Coordinates of C-alpha atoms in Angstrom, one line a residue:
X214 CA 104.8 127.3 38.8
X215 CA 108.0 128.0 36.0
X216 CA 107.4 128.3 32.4
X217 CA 108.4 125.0 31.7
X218 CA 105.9 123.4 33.2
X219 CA 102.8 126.1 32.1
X220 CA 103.8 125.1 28.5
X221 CA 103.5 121.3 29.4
X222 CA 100.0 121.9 31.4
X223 CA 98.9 124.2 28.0
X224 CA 100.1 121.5 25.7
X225 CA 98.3 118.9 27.2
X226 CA 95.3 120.8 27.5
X227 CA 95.0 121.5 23.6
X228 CA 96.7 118.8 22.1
X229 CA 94.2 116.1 22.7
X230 CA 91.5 118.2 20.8
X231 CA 94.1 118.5 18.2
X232 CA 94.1 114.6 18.1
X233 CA 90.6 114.2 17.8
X234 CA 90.1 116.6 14.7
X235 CA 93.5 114.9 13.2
X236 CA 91.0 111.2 13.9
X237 CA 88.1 112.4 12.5
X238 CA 90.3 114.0 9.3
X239 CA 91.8 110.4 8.6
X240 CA 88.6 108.7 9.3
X241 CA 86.9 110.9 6.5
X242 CA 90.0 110.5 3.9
X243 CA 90.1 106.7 4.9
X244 CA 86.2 106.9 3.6
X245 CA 86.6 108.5 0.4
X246 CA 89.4 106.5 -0.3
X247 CA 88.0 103.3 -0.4
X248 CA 84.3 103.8 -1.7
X249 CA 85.6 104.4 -5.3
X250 CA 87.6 101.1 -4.7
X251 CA 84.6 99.1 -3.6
X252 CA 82.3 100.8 -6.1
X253 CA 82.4 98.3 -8.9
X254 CA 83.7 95.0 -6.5
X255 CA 84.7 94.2 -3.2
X256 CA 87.4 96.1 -1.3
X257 CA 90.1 94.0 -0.4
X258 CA 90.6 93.2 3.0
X259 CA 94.2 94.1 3.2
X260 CA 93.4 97.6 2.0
X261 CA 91.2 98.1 4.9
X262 CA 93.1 96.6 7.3
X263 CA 96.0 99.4 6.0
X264 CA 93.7 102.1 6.3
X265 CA 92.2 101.2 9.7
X266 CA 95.4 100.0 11.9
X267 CA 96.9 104.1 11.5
X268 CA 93.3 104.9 12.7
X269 CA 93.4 102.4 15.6
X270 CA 97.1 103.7 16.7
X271 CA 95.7 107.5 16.6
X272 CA 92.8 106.5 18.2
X273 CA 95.3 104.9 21.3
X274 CA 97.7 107.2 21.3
X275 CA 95.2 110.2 21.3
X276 CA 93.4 108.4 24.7
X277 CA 96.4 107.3 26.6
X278 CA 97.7 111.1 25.9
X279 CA 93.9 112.5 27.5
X280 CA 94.0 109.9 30.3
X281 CA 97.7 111.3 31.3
X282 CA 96.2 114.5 30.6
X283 CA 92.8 114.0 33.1
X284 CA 95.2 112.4 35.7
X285 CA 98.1 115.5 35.3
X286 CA 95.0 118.2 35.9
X287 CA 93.3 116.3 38.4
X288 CA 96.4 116.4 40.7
X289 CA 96.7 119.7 40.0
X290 CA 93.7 120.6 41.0
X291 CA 93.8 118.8 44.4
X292 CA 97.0 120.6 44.9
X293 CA 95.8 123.7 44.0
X294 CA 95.2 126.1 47.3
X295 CA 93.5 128.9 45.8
X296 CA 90.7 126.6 44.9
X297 CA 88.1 126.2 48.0
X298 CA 86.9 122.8 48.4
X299 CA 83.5 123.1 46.1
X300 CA 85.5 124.5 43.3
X301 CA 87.8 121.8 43.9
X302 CA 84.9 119.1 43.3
X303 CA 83.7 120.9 40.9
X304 CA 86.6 121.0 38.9
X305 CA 87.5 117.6 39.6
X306 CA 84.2 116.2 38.0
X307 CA 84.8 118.3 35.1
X308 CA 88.0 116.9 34.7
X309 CA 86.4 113.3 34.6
X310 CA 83.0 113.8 32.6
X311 CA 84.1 116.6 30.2
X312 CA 87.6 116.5 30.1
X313 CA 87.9 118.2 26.2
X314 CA 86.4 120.9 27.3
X315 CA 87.4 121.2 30.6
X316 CA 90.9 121.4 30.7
X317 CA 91.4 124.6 28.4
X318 CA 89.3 126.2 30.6
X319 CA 91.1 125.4 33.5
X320 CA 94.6 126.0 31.9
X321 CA 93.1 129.6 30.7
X322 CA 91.7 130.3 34.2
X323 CA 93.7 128.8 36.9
X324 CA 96.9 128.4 35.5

């Protein structure tokens, strides 16, 4: 496997943790923004929407970018032949129920 491609695998295996503390930052900040704006009255819907659609797009972005990511180190896996078939599976099932925490590991230990 070249350089090129252990930087991709690595980036792909951190970057959608990155995402999802980036999500929870903006969904906090989105929070404190507007309770002193509906303190004394009503927010107004067209504040929220504005605060909720960059939210949304993170939020989509963040999964397609871990469902390319599960579907990258799944075929990796299956074309791994160091792995024997149990670790395979193993690995595999990782990759689909835990994938966050699965996929550093993987990078860190197999590739």
């Amino acid at each position: 496997m070249s350089s090129t491609q252990k930087t991709l695998y690595g980036i792909l295996a951190f970057l959608p943790i990155l995402f999802s503390i980036l999500l929870i930052v903006q969904i906090f900040s989105m929070i404190a923004e507007i309770i002193p704006e509906s303190r004394f009255e009503e927010p107004n819907p067209k504040v929220i929407f504005e605060t909720i659609l960059p939210i949304v797009m993170w939020g989509v972005f963040a999964g397609l970018l871990s469902l390319a990511s599960v579907i990258l180190y799944i075929v990796h896996a299956v074309n791994n032949k160091n792995l024997e078939s149990g670790e395979r599976t193993m690995w595999i099932l990782l990759f689909i129920f835990v994938n966050g925490i699965s996929q550093p590991i993987y990078f860190l230990l197999r590739i």
